[in-house]
Structure formats: structure tokens, C-alpha cells
Amino acid sequence: MYLFGKLHLLRIILILIFASAQLTAFAQEAIIKAGKLYTIESEILNEERKIAVFTPDGYAEGQVTYHVMYLLDAEWNFKYVAALLDKLTAAGEIPGILLIGVVNNNRNRDLTPAGKNDNPARFGGGKKFLDFLTQELQPWVKQNYRTHPYSILAGHSFGGLFTVYTTMEEPERFQAYIALSPSLGRNGEQQVKKADAYYEQNAPIPESIYVAVGNEGGYTAISTKKYAHILQDQESGLRFKFEKLEDSSHESITIEGFIHGLKFIYEGFNLEQFPELDEIFLVEEHYKKLSERFGYELKVPESQYQRFAREQMVTKEWDYARFILSQYEKHYPGSIELVSLKADLNLLTGDFKEALKYYEMLNSLGVESESLSRIIKELKD
């Protein structure tokens, strides 16, 4: 047993405060990665297609599966959407998402549904392009990456038109859709008229659809509002949201729109919106309900176990703090922050031998700092 005077113990706790800040920074450090670019051969389209892939932070080290976001017009949208996903995931707004960007070969041809007077060499190849996405690209992604069946299709302008088209042509292929400033005025509002008939038939629907327009006029704004009115009036259980983003134009809507769309799809992930979830068991129950909605188990974020454990340590509820850390360990057994909290708890409860064990474990896991070295030295003296 180690014997410490009060002043000696206070010195260690003061060092601990600074060390904890450094360890937290170490654990939360994030790096924005560049995507990988692949070329795959499409038999359906009879051409090569370039595909960009961005994996979420921690993908290479883990074994979990991920939701997938299929992003159209990747040559324009991929880099900043990858950064948005990275930031929203780190902020706890959404889970980690695998981003698949589809680079255009012939944008007008691929992203437009067939119309009455279309020249097929220039427009109206939407069905073949959808077949490419669902019959070739999705299997390729599943074969090469760890994916969960929940997937999102997202597009802007002609990409938004194609996204709306897909919600009715093959709605089960994607579970959620983001359509920004969709060109729904094309071909005499063909897709708007189709939607009016489609939702009258109680036809299959996806889990969520988000649609937005910017501060823009013309057929895009008018037709999209008509489409939104149709979906808002139907009672099929579809989660649908329409917004007019006043501060965005047709061209600039993508940044704000993709953020809003992702937050809508993953509504409930940001626990700051639920102040009533003030006990760890309430948070676990909340995530259980989210898991039921998305069709697979969603883990409570590490940050929640850390928050509740620290709160109990501040109020000296030692047994409850130990219980929370035991729950934390079940879901994140290799967490560096978990080891740090175990060390802190043992120090505060006077079990200096156990505290030393966990601080030395941190050191062996690669955490190096002057503060940590001083704590270990103090505990050994």
C-alpha cells in the first residue's frame, strides 16, 4: 500500500488534470484522408467508370460494417462531402459512412430519365445508369468493402432529378435519398406527375427522403415545391423533409444541403438535442431504438460513457462510475480513453497500485507525455 500526504496527492491530481487533457486530445485527434480512385469496367454501360472511395476514420483498424453514401457528380462534390462526413462523424451527428463517388462520363445521358422526345445518345439513359449502380457498382462495393445494407443516394440538379427518379423506379435499392435543387421541370414535370400517381398506389417507399432548393426561381423551384406538396400529403409512413435554403443559390446549395440532409436522415444521433437523456441507461435505450430503425446494432458513442463516468467521479459515486466503465469496456475493450479513466478512478479512490498499473498501461499503448511520466514517477516514489 502506498502512503501519501494530502499535499502529495493534490500534486498528483493537478498533474492528472493536465494529463487528462492531453490524453483526450490524443484520443480525439482526427486526420482528413484523401479518397482512392478506381476504374471499373461496366458491361451494362459498355464503358469504364471511375469511382472514388472515402473510408471513415478507423476503418482500416476495425471490423465493423458501415452505411454507404453513393454520391453523384463526384468530380465536383467528392472532396468536400468527404470532409463533411469526417466532421459530422467526429461531432457525433452521424455514424461513420463509406463514401462512394461516381465520376461522370456522360452526365446528361446518365442522370436523366427517358423522355418522349429524347435523343438517347444525349439524354434519357437513366435506367441503364441505375442498372449500373445497382447491378454492378453496389456488388463491387460490397465485395471490396465492409458495408451494411443501409445506403444513401445523393445528387444535385440533374443528380437530384436522378435521385427522385430512383425513389420510384427502384426505391428498395437505397434506404435514404438526398435530392438538392432537382431538375424536376424537365420533360414537362415528368417525375412530379409520376409521383402524384405513384404515391396514390401505396407503392414501396424508402425509409427517408430529403429534398431542398436554394433561393432560386424558374422551373426547378416551382416543380420541386409541387413534388414536395405531393409527398407531404401522403400517409404512407415515409420520413420526408423539404426545405428552402434561403442563403444558398442553385450552385452553392450542395454544402448546406448535404449537411441538412444527413442530419435529417440520422436524426437522433446528436444527443445534445436530448437533454432529458441524463443517465447512461437512457442513452443506451435511445440507441436501442435507433438500432431498430436502421436495422442493426448501433453502439453508444465512447464520448457518452466518458461523460457519464467523469460525472460520477466528480460527485464521488464510485460504484456507479465503475459500473459505467464496465459497460464502456463491453463495447470498446481496446479504448485508450477507457484505460485513462480506469487509472483516474483508482487514483481518486486511493487504490494507487491499480492506478499505477493503468498509467503504465497507457505508456505501453504509446501514450507519451511529460505529465504522464511525472504521474508514474510520483506513484512509484
mmCIF file of C-alpha atoms in Angstrom:
data_model
loop_
_atom_site.group_PDB
_atom_site.id
_atom_site.type_symbol
_atom_site.label_atom_id
_atom_site.label_comp_id
_atom_site.label_asym_id
_atom_site.label_seq_id
_atom_site.Cartn_x
_atom_site.Cartn_y
_atom_site.Cartn_z
ATOM 1 C CA MET A 1 0.000 0.000 0.000
ATOM 2 C CA TYR A 2 1.269 3.490 -0.880
ATOM 3 C CA LEU A 3 1.129 6.260 1.724
ATOM 4 C CA PHE A 4 0.674 9.816 0.545
ATOM 5 C CA GLY A 5 0.185 13.052 2.387
ATOM 6 C CA LYS A 6 -2.631 15.331 1.274
ATOM 7 C CA LEU A 7 -0.291 17.765 -0.445
ATOM 8 C CA HIS A 8 1.456 14.934 -2.257
ATOM 9 C CA LEU A 9 -1.886 13.574 -3.511
ATOM 10 C CA LEU A 10 -3.045 17.039 -4.583
ATOM 11 C CA ARG A 11 0.120 17.443 -6.646
ATOM 12 C CA ILE A 12 -0.657 14.211 -8.488
ATOM 13 C CA ILE A 13 -4.280 15.217 -9.106
ATOM 14 C CA LEU A 14 -3.186 18.586 -10.501
ATOM 15 C CA ILE A 15 -0.779 16.808 -12.839
ATOM 16 C CA LEU A 16 -3.613 14.418 -13.716
ATOM 17 C CA ILE A 17 -5.853 17.273 -14.863
ATOM 18 C CA PHE A 18 -3.281 18.356 -17.432
ATOM 19 C CA ALA A 19 -2.526 14.777 -18.432
ATOM 20 C CA SER A 20 -6.220 14.001 -18.996
ATOM 21 C CA ALA A 21 -6.499 16.962 -21.339
ATOM 22 C CA GLN A 22 -3.509 15.687 -23.302
ATOM 23 C CA LEU A 23 -4.864 12.133 -23.422
ATOM 24 C CA THR A 24 -8.261 13.357 -24.605
ATOM 25 C CA ALA A 25 -6.604 15.354 -27.366
ATOM 26 C CA PHE A 26 -4.625 12.255 -28.311
ATOM 27 C CA ALA A 27 -7.781 10.121 -28.488
ATOM 28 C CA GLN A 28 -9.788 12.668 -30.468
ATOM 29 C CA GLU A 29 -7.089 13.579 -32.955
ATOM 30 C CA ALA A 30 -8.563 13.292 -36.465
ATOM 31 C CA ILE A 31 -6.941 13.311 -39.876
ATOM 32 C CA ILE A 32 -8.852 14.029 -43.072
ATOM 33 C CA LYS A 33 -7.843 11.382 -45.576
ATOM 34 C CA ALA A 34 -7.827 11.601 -49.335
ATOM 35 C CA GLY A 35 -10.008 9.128 -51.198
ATOM 36 C CA LYS A 36 -8.919 6.341 -53.520
ATOM 37 C CA LEU A 37 -9.783 6.377 -57.212
ATOM 38 C CA TYR A 38 -10.661 3.141 -59.018
ATOM 39 C CA THR A 39 -11.554 2.290 -62.597
ATOM 40 C CA ILE A 40 -14.124 -0.460 -63.084
ATOM 41 C CA GLU A 41 -15.481 -1.973 -66.277
ATOM 42 C CA SER A 42 -19.240 -1.716 -66.813
ATOM 43 C CA GLU A 43 -20.806 -4.289 -69.108
ATOM 44 C CA ILE A 44 -24.184 -2.586 -68.784
ATOM 45 C CA LEU A 45 -22.884 0.792 -69.953
ATOM 46 C CA ASN A 46 -20.192 -0.733 -72.176
ATOM 47 C CA GLU A 47 -17.523 1.611 -70.820
ATOM 48 C CA GLU A 48 -15.052 2.150 -67.999
ATOM 49 C CA ARG A 49 -16.223 4.148 -64.968
ATOM 50 C CA LYS A 50 -14.126 5.967 -62.401
ATOM 51 C CA ILE A 51 -15.181 5.505 -58.779
ATOM 52 C CA ALA A 52 -13.827 7.491 -55.817
ATOM 53 C CA VAL A 53 -13.915 5.919 -52.332
ATOM 54 C CA PHE A 54 -13.526 7.564 -48.927
ATOM 55 C CA THR A 55 -13.381 5.383 -45.807
ATOM 56 C CA PRO A 56 -14.333 6.738 -42.365
ATOM 57 C CA ASP A 57 -11.782 7.260 -39.625
ATOM 58 C CA GLY A 58 -10.787 3.950 -38.031
ATOM 59 C CA TYR A 59 -11.939 1.812 -40.963
ATOM 60 C CA ALA A 60 -8.555 0.143 -41.510
ATOM 61 C CA GLU A 61 -8.178 -0.858 -37.843
ATOM 62 C CA GLY A 62 -11.671 -2.264 -37.260
ATOM 63 C CA GLN A 63 -14.040 -4.991 -38.381
ATOM 64 C CA VAL A 64 -17.381 -3.167 -38.228
ATOM 65 C CA THR A 65 -19.607 -2.585 -41.247
ATOM 66 C CA TYR A 66 -20.634 0.861 -42.475
ATOM 67 C CA HIS A 67 -23.553 2.614 -44.095
ATOM 68 C CA VAL A 68 -22.759 3.680 -47.664
ATOM 69 C CA MET A 69 -23.424 7.013 -49.357
ATOM 70 C CA TYR A 70 -23.461 6.956 -53.167
ATOM 71 C CA LEU A 71 -22.650 10.454 -54.391
ATOM 72 C CA LEU A 72 -23.330 11.634 -57.943
ATOM 73 C CA ASP A 73 -21.186 14.220 -59.776
ATOM 74 C CA ALA A 74 -18.153 13.103 -57.777
ATOM 75 C CA GLU A 75 -15.717 15.214 -59.793
ATOM 76 C CA TRP A 76 -17.337 18.294 -58.230
ATOM 77 C CA ASN A 77 -18.712 17.034 -54.921
ATOM 78 C CA PHE A 78 -16.464 14.278 -53.594
ATOM 79 C CA LYS A 79 -13.691 16.168 -51.787
ATOM 80 C CA TYR A 80 -15.841 18.472 -49.694
ATOM 81 C CA VAL A 81 -18.517 15.841 -48.965
ATOM 82 C CA ALA A 82 -15.768 13.534 -47.651
ATOM 83 C CA ALA A 83 -14.649 16.350 -45.340
ATOM 84 C CA LEU A 84 -18.265 16.979 -44.249
ATOM 85 C CA LEU A 85 -18.740 13.304 -43.392
ATOM 86 C CA ASP A 86 -15.494 13.301 -41.435
ATOM 87 C CA LYS A 87 -16.526 16.364 -39.423
ATOM 88 C CA LEU A 88 -20.137 15.297 -38.800
ATOM 89 C CA THR A 89 -18.970 11.870 -37.634
ATOM 90 C CA ALA A 90 -16.412 13.386 -35.260
ATOM 91 C CA ALA A 91 -19.127 15.697 -33.889
ATOM 92 C CA GLY A 92 -21.427 12.747 -33.166
ATOM 93 C CA GLU A 93 -24.075 13.896 -35.658
ATOM 94 C CA ILE A 94 -23.892 10.769 -37.847
ATOM 95 C CA PRO A 95 -22.234 7.338 -37.772
ATOM 96 C CA GLY A 96 -19.152 6.607 -39.840
ATOM 97 C CA ILE A 97 -20.150 6.404 -43.511
ATOM 98 C CA LEU A 98 -18.360 4.897 -46.500
ATOM 99 C CA LEU A 99 -18.500 7.413 -49.369
ATOM 100 C CA ILE A 100 -18.685 6.163 -52.965
ATOM 101 C CA GLY A 101 -18.356 8.915 -55.558
ATOM 102 C CA VAL A 102 -19.432 8.245 -59.144
ATOM 103 C CA VAL A 103 -17.487 10.311 -61.681
ATOM 104 C CA ASN A 104 -19.383 11.320 -64.817
ATOM 105 C CA ASN A 105 -18.681 10.089 -68.333
ATOM 106 C CA ASN A 106 -21.808 11.495 -69.972
ATOM 107 C CA ARG A 107 -23.753 13.398 -67.320
ATOM 108 C CA ASN A 108 -26.759 14.434 -69.406
ATOM 109 C CA ARG A 109 -27.256 10.904 -70.708
ATOM 110 C CA ASP A 110 -26.868 9.070 -67.400
ATOM 111 C CA LEU A 111 -28.719 11.324 -64.972
ATOM 112 C CA THR A 112 -31.920 11.899 -66.961
ATOM 113 C CA PRO A 113 -34.898 9.514 -67.116
ATOM 114 C CA ALA A 114 -36.092 8.711 -70.627
ATOM 115 C CA GLY A 115 -38.414 11.331 -72.085
ATOM 116 C CA LYS A 116 -40.732 11.266 -75.086
ATOM 117 C CA ASN A 117 -38.513 13.233 -77.467
ATOM 118 C CA ASP A 118 -35.063 12.439 -76.047
ATOM 119 C CA ASN A 119 -32.106 11.654 -78.277
ATOM 120 C CA PRO A 120 -30.800 8.506 -76.478
ATOM 121 C CA ALA A 121 -27.201 9.408 -77.297
ATOM 122 C CA ARG A 122 -27.564 12.641 -75.319
ATOM 123 C CA PHE A 123 -30.414 12.192 -72.807
ATOM 124 C CA GLY A 124 -32.646 9.581 -71.219
ATOM 125 C CA GLY A 125 -30.149 6.910 -70.155
ATOM 126 C CA GLY A 126 -31.218 6.974 -66.510
ATOM 127 C CA LYS A 127 -32.494 3.378 -66.427
ATOM 128 C CA LYS A 128 -29.231 1.907 -67.725
ATOM 129 C CA PHE A 129 -27.251 4.058 -65.316
ATOM 130 C CA LEU A 130 -29.446 2.897 -62.422
ATOM 131 C CA ASP A 131 -28.849 -0.709 -63.506
ATOM 132 C CA PHE A 132 -25.113 0.010 -63.423
ATOM 133 C CA LEU A 133 -25.384 1.377 -59.875
ATOM 134 C CA THR A 134 -27.482 -1.479 -58.516
ATOM 135 C CA GLN A 135 -26.250 -4.473 -60.517
ATOM 136 C CA GLU A 136 -22.550 -3.659 -60.875
ATOM 137 C CA LEU A 137 -21.390 -0.888 -58.547
ATOM 138 C CA GLN A 138 -23.215 -1.931 -55.369
ATOM 139 C CA PRO A 139 -21.980 -5.563 -55.633
ATOM 140 C CA TRP A 140 -18.440 -4.274 -56.305
ATOM 141 C CA VAL A 141 -18.571 -2.081 -53.192
ATOM 142 C CA LYS A 142 -19.944 -4.945 -51.097
ATOM 143 C CA GLN A 143 -17.196 -7.270 -52.331
ATOM 144 C CA ASN A 144 -14.360 -4.832 -51.649
ATOM 145 C CA TYR A 145 -15.511 -3.014 -48.503
ATOM 146 C CA ARG A 146 -17.239 -3.801 -45.210
ATOM 147 C CA THR A 147 -20.725 -2.471 -45.792
ATOM 148 C CA HIS A 148 -24.078 -2.512 -44.063
ATOM 149 C CA PRO A 149 -27.192 -2.781 -46.285
ATOM 150 C CA TYR A 150 -28.332 0.737 -45.298
ATOM 151 C CA SER A 151 -27.327 3.077 -48.115
ATOM 152 C CA ILE A 152 -27.969 6.642 -49.267
ATOM 153 C CA LEU A 153 -28.204 8.067 -52.788
ATOM 154 C CA ALA A 154 -27.396 11.772 -53.073
ATOM 155 C CA GLY A 155 -27.400 14.155 -56.015
ATOM 156 C CA HIS A 156 -27.753 17.776 -57.097
ATOM 157 C CA SER A 157 -29.523 19.352 -60.103
ATOM 158 C CA PHE A 158 -29.591 16.575 -62.743
ATOM 159 C CA GLY A 159 -28.215 14.359 -59.964
ATOM 160 C CA GLY A 160 -31.183 15.394 -57.823
ATOM 161 C CA LEU A 161 -33.540 14.563 -60.697
ATOM 162 C CA PHE A 162 -31.991 11.097 -60.967
ATOM 163 C CA THR A 163 -32.278 10.668 -57.188
ATOM 164 C CA VAL A 164 -36.018 11.460 -57.254
ATOM 165 C CA TYR A 165 -36.442 9.113 -60.229
ATOM 166 C CA THR A 166 -34.776 6.287 -58.290
ATOM 167 C CA THR A 167 -37.114 6.717 -55.287
ATOM 168 C CA MET A 168 -39.930 5.478 -57.522
ATOM 169 C CA GLU A 169 -38.128 3.308 -60.082
ATOM 170 C CA GLU A 170 -36.323 1.075 -57.548
ATOM 171 C CA PRO A 171 -36.999 2.509 -54.072
ATOM 172 C CA GLU A 172 -35.721 -0.551 -52.214
ATOM 173 C CA ARG A 173 -32.205 -0.227 -53.648
ATOM 174 C CA PHE A 174 -31.381 2.651 -51.297
ATOM 175 C CA GLN A 175 -32.852 3.333 -47.889
ATOM 176 C CA ALA A 176 -32.438 7.120 -47.876
ATOM 177 C CA TYR A 177 -32.222 9.849 -50.511
ATOM 178 C CA ILE A 178 -30.923 13.430 -50.679
ATOM 179 C CA ALA A 179 -32.067 15.458 -53.709
ATOM 180 C CA LEU A 180 -30.815 19.056 -53.899
ATOM 181 C CA SER A 181 -32.311 21.525 -56.402
ATOM 182 C CA PRO A 182 -33.562 18.602 -58.525
ATOM 183 C CA SER A 183 -34.302 19.482 -62.153
ATOM 184 C CA LEU A 184 -37.918 18.339 -61.876
ATOM 185 C CA GLY A 185 -39.189 20.743 -64.532
ATOM 186 C CA ARG A 186 -37.610 18.588 -67.235
ATOM 187 C CA ASN A 187 -39.879 16.826 -69.750
ATOM 188 C CA GLY A 188 -42.990 18.672 -68.628
ATOM 189 C CA GLU A 189 -42.512 17.803 -64.937
ATOM 190 C CA GLN A 190 -42.447 14.106 -65.806
ATOM 191 C CA GLN A 191 -41.253 12.928 -62.364
ATOM 192 C CA VAL A 192 -43.679 15.203 -60.495
ATOM 193 C CA LYS A 193 -46.615 13.706 -62.399
ATOM 194 C CA LYS A 194 -45.219 10.228 -61.832
ATOM 195 C CA ALA A 195 -45.014 10.890 -58.080
ATOM 196 C CA ASP A 196 -48.633 12.034 -57.953
ATOM 197 C CA ALA A 197 -49.764 8.677 -59.342
ATOM 198 C CA TYR A 198 -47.097 6.587 -57.597
ATOM 199 C CA TYR A 199 -47.967 7.536 -54.025
ATOM 200 C CA GLU A 200 -51.683 7.048 -54.654
ATOM 201 C CA GLN A 201 -50.983 3.335 -55.183
ATOM 202 C CA ASN A 202 -49.383 2.644 -51.766
ATOM 203 C CA ALA A 203 -46.279 1.605 -53.682
ATOM 204 C CA PRO A 204 -42.969 0.679 -51.974
ATOM 205 C CA ILE A 205 -41.215 3.591 -50.309
ATOM 206 C CA PRO A 206 -37.733 4.200 -48.906
ATOM 207 C CA GLU A 207 -37.004 4.997 -45.257
ATOM 208 C CA SER A 208 -36.205 8.713 -45.682
ATOM 209 C CA ILE A 209 -36.218 11.374 -48.414
ATOM 210 C CA TYR A 210 -34.729 14.850 -48.009
ATOM 211 C CA VAL A 211 -35.289 17.498 -50.698
ATOM 212 C CA ALA A 212 -34.150 21.123 -50.754
ATOM 213 C CA VAL A 213 -33.974 24.075 -53.116
ATOM 214 C CA GLY A 214 -31.958 27.242 -52.789
ATOM 215 C CA ASN A 215 -33.019 30.841 -53.227
ATOM 216 C CA GLU A 216 -33.697 30.249 -56.909
ATOM 217 C CA GLY A 217 -36.521 30.722 -59.344
ATOM 218 C CA GLY A 218 -37.572 29.017 -62.544
ATOM 219 C CA TYR A 219 -38.900 25.536 -63.140
ATOM 220 C CA THR A 220 -36.606 23.880 -60.604
ATOM 221 C CA ALA A 221 -38.065 25.737 -57.619
ATOM 222 C CA ILE A 222 -41.675 25.582 -58.835
ATOM 223 C CA SER A 223 -41.601 21.892 -59.786
ATOM 224 C CA THR A 224 -39.784 20.846 -56.618
ATOM 225 C CA LYS A 225 -42.383 22.585 -54.449
ATOM 226 C CA LYS A 226 -45.126 20.696 -56.303
ATOM 227 C CA TYR A 227 -43.280 17.427 -55.706
ATOM 228 C CA ALA A 228 -42.800 18.252 -52.017
ATOM 229 C CA HIS A 229 -46.508 19.002 -51.644
ATOM 230 C CA ILE A 230 -47.362 15.542 -53.029
ATOM 231 C CA LEU A 231 -45.062 13.759 -50.578
ATOM 232 C CA GLN A 232 -46.121 15.855 -47.602
ATOM 233 C CA ASP A 233 -49.773 14.984 -48.225
ATOM 234 C CA GLN A 234 -49.407 11.213 -48.473
ATOM 235 C CA GLU A 235 -49.717 8.989 -45.382
ATOM 236 C CA SER A 236 -47.520 6.018 -46.204
ATOM 237 C CA GLY A 237 -45.169 6.365 -43.235
ATOM 238 C CA LEU A 238 -42.381 7.893 -45.309
ATOM 239 C CA ARG A 239 -39.975 10.201 -43.444
ATOM 240 C CA PHE A 240 -39.856 13.224 -45.722
ATOM 241 C CA LYS A 241 -38.495 16.730 -45.336
ATOM 242 C CA PHE A 242 -38.472 19.671 -47.732
ATOM 243 C CA GLU A 243 -36.576 22.910 -47.151
ATOM 244 C CA LYS A 244 -35.928 26.142 -48.975
ATOM 245 C CA LEU A 245 -32.409 27.209 -48.034
ATOM 246 C CA GLU A 246 -32.629 30.971 -48.418
ATOM 247 C CA ASP A 247 -28.903 31.657 -48.080
ATOM 248 C CA SER A 248 -27.945 29.245 -50.869
ATOM 249 C CA SER A 249 -28.143 29.514 -54.648
ATOM 250 C CA HIS A 250 -28.650 26.664 -57.099
ATOM 251 C CA GLU A 251 -24.877 26.216 -57.305
ATOM 252 C CA SER A 252 -23.971 26.724 -53.637
ATOM 253 C CA ILE A 253 -26.789 24.672 -52.081
ATOM 254 C CA THR A 254 -24.752 21.475 -52.001
ATOM 255 C CA ILE A 255 -22.709 22.219 -48.867
ATOM 256 C CA GLU A 256 -25.626 23.353 -46.708
ATOM 257 C CA GLY A 257 -27.986 20.871 -48.328
ATOM 258 C CA PHE A 258 -25.855 17.780 -47.775
ATOM 259 C CA ILE A 259 -25.341 18.762 -44.123
ATOM 260 C CA HIS A 260 -29.084 19.257 -43.584
ATOM 261 C CA GLY A 261 -29.928 16.071 -45.457
ATOM 262 C CA LEU A 262 -27.527 13.918 -43.457
ATOM 263 C CA LYS A 263 -28.734 15.411 -40.171
ATOM 264 C CA PHE A 264 -32.323 14.640 -41.160
ATOM 265 C CA ILE A 265 -31.550 11.050 -42.125
ATOM 266 C CA TYR A 266 -29.634 10.498 -38.885
ATOM 267 C CA GLU A 267 -31.923 12.490 -36.648
ATOM 268 C CA GLY A 268 -31.412 11.235 -33.108
ATOM 269 C CA PHE A 269 -27.660 10.669 -33.301
ATOM 270 C CA ASN A 270 -26.787 14.054 -31.797
ATOM 271 C CA LEU A 271 -27.552 13.531 -28.127
ATOM 272 C CA GLU A 272 -27.190 17.244 -27.372
ATOM 273 C CA GLN A 273 -30.710 17.535 -28.779
ATOM 274 C CA PHE A 274 -31.990 15.270 -25.991
ATOM 275 C CA PRO A 275 -31.107 16.841 -22.616
ATOM 276 C CA GLU A 276 -33.582 14.506 -20.920
ATOM 277 C CA LEU A 277 -31.194 11.598 -21.589
ATOM 278 C CA ASP A 278 -29.302 12.302 -18.386
ATOM 279 C CA GLU A 279 -28.499 8.722 -17.353
ATOM 280 C CA ILE A 280 -26.398 6.178 -19.224
ATOM 281 C CA PHE A 281 -29.218 3.616 -19.279
ATOM 282 C CA LEU A 282 -31.483 6.189 -21.009
ATOM 283 C CA VAL A 283 -28.809 6.776 -23.642
ATOM 284 C CA GLU A 284 -28.461 3.018 -24.166
ATOM 285 C CA GLU A 285 -32.241 2.718 -24.589
ATOM 286 C CA HIS A 286 -32.200 5.602 -27.092
ATOM 287 C CA TYR A 287 -29.569 3.818 -29.180
ATOM 288 C CA LYS A 288 -31.536 0.597 -28.967
ATOM 289 C CA LYS A 289 -34.466 2.375 -30.649
ATOM 290 C CA LEU A 290 -32.160 3.851 -33.287
ATOM 291 C CA SER A 291 -30.813 0.356 -33.933
ATOM 292 C CA GLU A 292 -34.334 -0.933 -34.522
ATOM 293 C CA ARG A 293 -34.954 1.883 -37.004
ATOM 294 C CA PHE A 294 -31.786 1.288 -39.021
ATOM 295 C CA GLY A 295 -31.872 -2.492 -38.801
ATOM 296 C CA TYR A 296 -28.613 -3.203 -36.988
ATOM 297 C CA GLU A 297 -26.951 -2.584 -33.635
ATOM 298 C CA LEU A 298 -25.671 0.946 -33.100
ATOM 299 C CA LYS A 299 -23.234 1.366 -30.237
ATOM 300 C CA VAL A 300 -23.453 4.234 -27.776
ATOM 301 C CA PRO A 301 -20.562 6.597 -28.663
ATOM 302 C CA GLU A 302 -17.473 6.393 -26.479
ATOM 303 C CA SER A 303 -17.885 10.043 -25.561
ATOM 304 C CA GLN A 304 -21.118 9.246 -23.706
ATOM 305 C CA TYR A 305 -19.523 6.613 -21.478
ATOM 306 C CA GLN A 306 -16.657 9.024 -20.837
ATOM 307 C CA ARG A 307 -19.022 11.871 -19.928
ATOM 308 C CA PHE A 308 -21.140 9.860 -17.503
ATOM 309 C CA ALA A 309 -18.120 8.211 -15.880
ATOM 310 C CA ARG A 310 -16.481 11.596 -15.243
ATOM 311 C CA GLU A 311 -19.716 12.993 -13.809
ATOM 312 C CA GLN A 312 -19.888 10.153 -11.281
ATOM 313 C CA MET A 313 -16.234 10.633 -10.388
ATOM 314 C CA VAL A 314 -16.828 14.330 -9.701
ATOM 315 C CA THR A 315 -19.771 13.516 -7.396
ATOM 316 C CA LYS A 316 -17.810 10.616 -5.823
ATOM 317 C CA GLU A 317 -20.340 7.988 -6.900
ATOM 318 C CA TRP A 318 -17.545 5.447 -7.170
ATOM 319 C CA ASP A 319 -19.627 2.278 -7.592
ATOM 320 C CA TYR A 320 -21.750 3.823 -10.337
ATOM 321 C CA ALA A 321 -18.600 5.088 -12.068
ATOM 322 C CA ARG A 322 -17.197 1.542 -12.021
ATOM 323 C CA PHE A 323 -20.460 0.204 -13.461
ATOM 324 C CA ILE A 324 -20.345 2.739 -16.324
ATOM 325 C CA LEU A 325 -16.734 1.817 -17.077
ATOM 326 C CA SER A 326 -17.699 -1.867 -17.140
ATOM 327 C CA GLN A 327 -20.389 -1.056 -19.734
ATOM 328 C CA TYR A 328 -17.846 1.028 -21.653
ATOM 329 C CA GLU A 329 -15.420 -1.904 -21.709
ATOM 330 C CA LYS A 330 -18.041 -4.288 -23.117
ATOM 331 C CA HIS A 331 -18.370 -2.133 -26.238
ATOM 332 C CA TYR A 332 -14.887 -0.598 -26.524
ATOM 333 C CA PRO A 333 -12.435 -3.019 -24.873
ATOM 334 C CA GLY A 334 -9.360 -1.554 -26.567
ATOM 335 C CA SER A 335 -10.053 2.121 -25.883
ATOM 336 C CA ILE A 336 -7.120 4.224 -24.672
ATOM 337 C CA GLU A 337 -9.524 6.657 -23.013
ATOM 338 C CA LEU A 338 -11.070 3.751 -21.074
ATOM 339 C CA VAL A 339 -7.646 2.880 -19.658
ATOM 340 C CA SER A 340 -7.133 6.535 -18.741
ATOM 341 C CA LEU A 341 -10.461 6.688 -16.887
ATOM 342 C CA LYS A 342 -9.695 3.474 -15.002
ATOM 343 C CA ALA A 343 -6.401 4.990 -13.904
ATOM 344 C CA ASP A 344 -8.128 8.200 -12.789
ATOM 345 C CA LEU A 345 -10.822 6.342 -10.846
ATOM 346 C CA ASN A 346 -8.326 4.179 -8.981
ATOM 347 C CA LEU A 347 -6.233 7.211 -8.090
ATOM 348 C CA LEU A 348 -9.234 9.118 -6.758
ATOM 349 C CA THR A 349 -10.399 6.146 -4.662
ATOM 350 C CA GLY A 350 -6.936 5.652 -3.178
ATOM 351 C CA ASP A 351 -6.031 2.411 -4.942
ATOM 352 C CA PHE A 352 -2.632 3.694 -6.026
ATOM 353 C CA LYS A 353 -1.286 0.289 -7.033
ATOM 354 C CA GLU A 354 -4.103 -0.190 -9.569
ATOM 355 C CA ALA A 355 -3.757 3.418 -10.712
ATOM 356 C CA LEU A 356 -0.059 2.871 -11.424
ATOM 357 C CA LYS A 357 -0.883 -0.291 -13.370
ATOM 358 C CA TYR A 358 -3.240 1.573 -15.707
ATOM 359 C CA TYR A 359 -0.966 4.602 -16.141
ATOM 360 C CA GLU A 360 1.868 2.266 -17.113
ATOM 361 C CA MET A 361 -0.539 0.519 -19.473
ATOM 362 C CA LEU A 362 -1.198 3.871 -21.157
ATOM 363 C CA ASN A 363 2.531 4.280 -21.581
ATOM 364 C CA SER A 364 2.810 0.815 -23.143
ATOM 365 C CA LEU A 365 -0.017 1.696 -25.561
ATOM 366 C CA GLY A 366 2.056 4.513 -26.979
ATOM 367 C CA VAL A 367 0.767 7.470 -24.966
ATOM 368 C CA GLU A 368 3.794 9.577 -24.165
ATOM 369 C CA SER A 369 3.812 12.919 -22.388
ATOM 370 C CA GLU A 370 5.807 14.682 -19.709
ATOM 371 C CA SER A 371 2.727 14.815 -17.468
ATOM 372 C CA LEU A 372 2.122 11.069 -17.698
ATOM 373 C CA SER A 373 5.776 10.369 -16.907
ATOM 374 C CA ARG A 374 5.533 12.590 -13.822
ATOM 375 C CA ILE A 375 2.401 10.785 -12.588
ATOM 376 C CA ILE A 376 4.088 7.396 -12.946
ATOM 377 C CA LYS A 377 7.193 8.685 -11.157
ATOM 378 C CA GLU A 378 5.128 10.123 -8.278
ATOM 379 C CA LEU A 379 3.240 6.859 -7.838
ATOM 380 C CA LYS A 380 6.437 4.826 -7.807
ATOM 381 C CA ASP A 381 8.177 7.047 -5.229
#
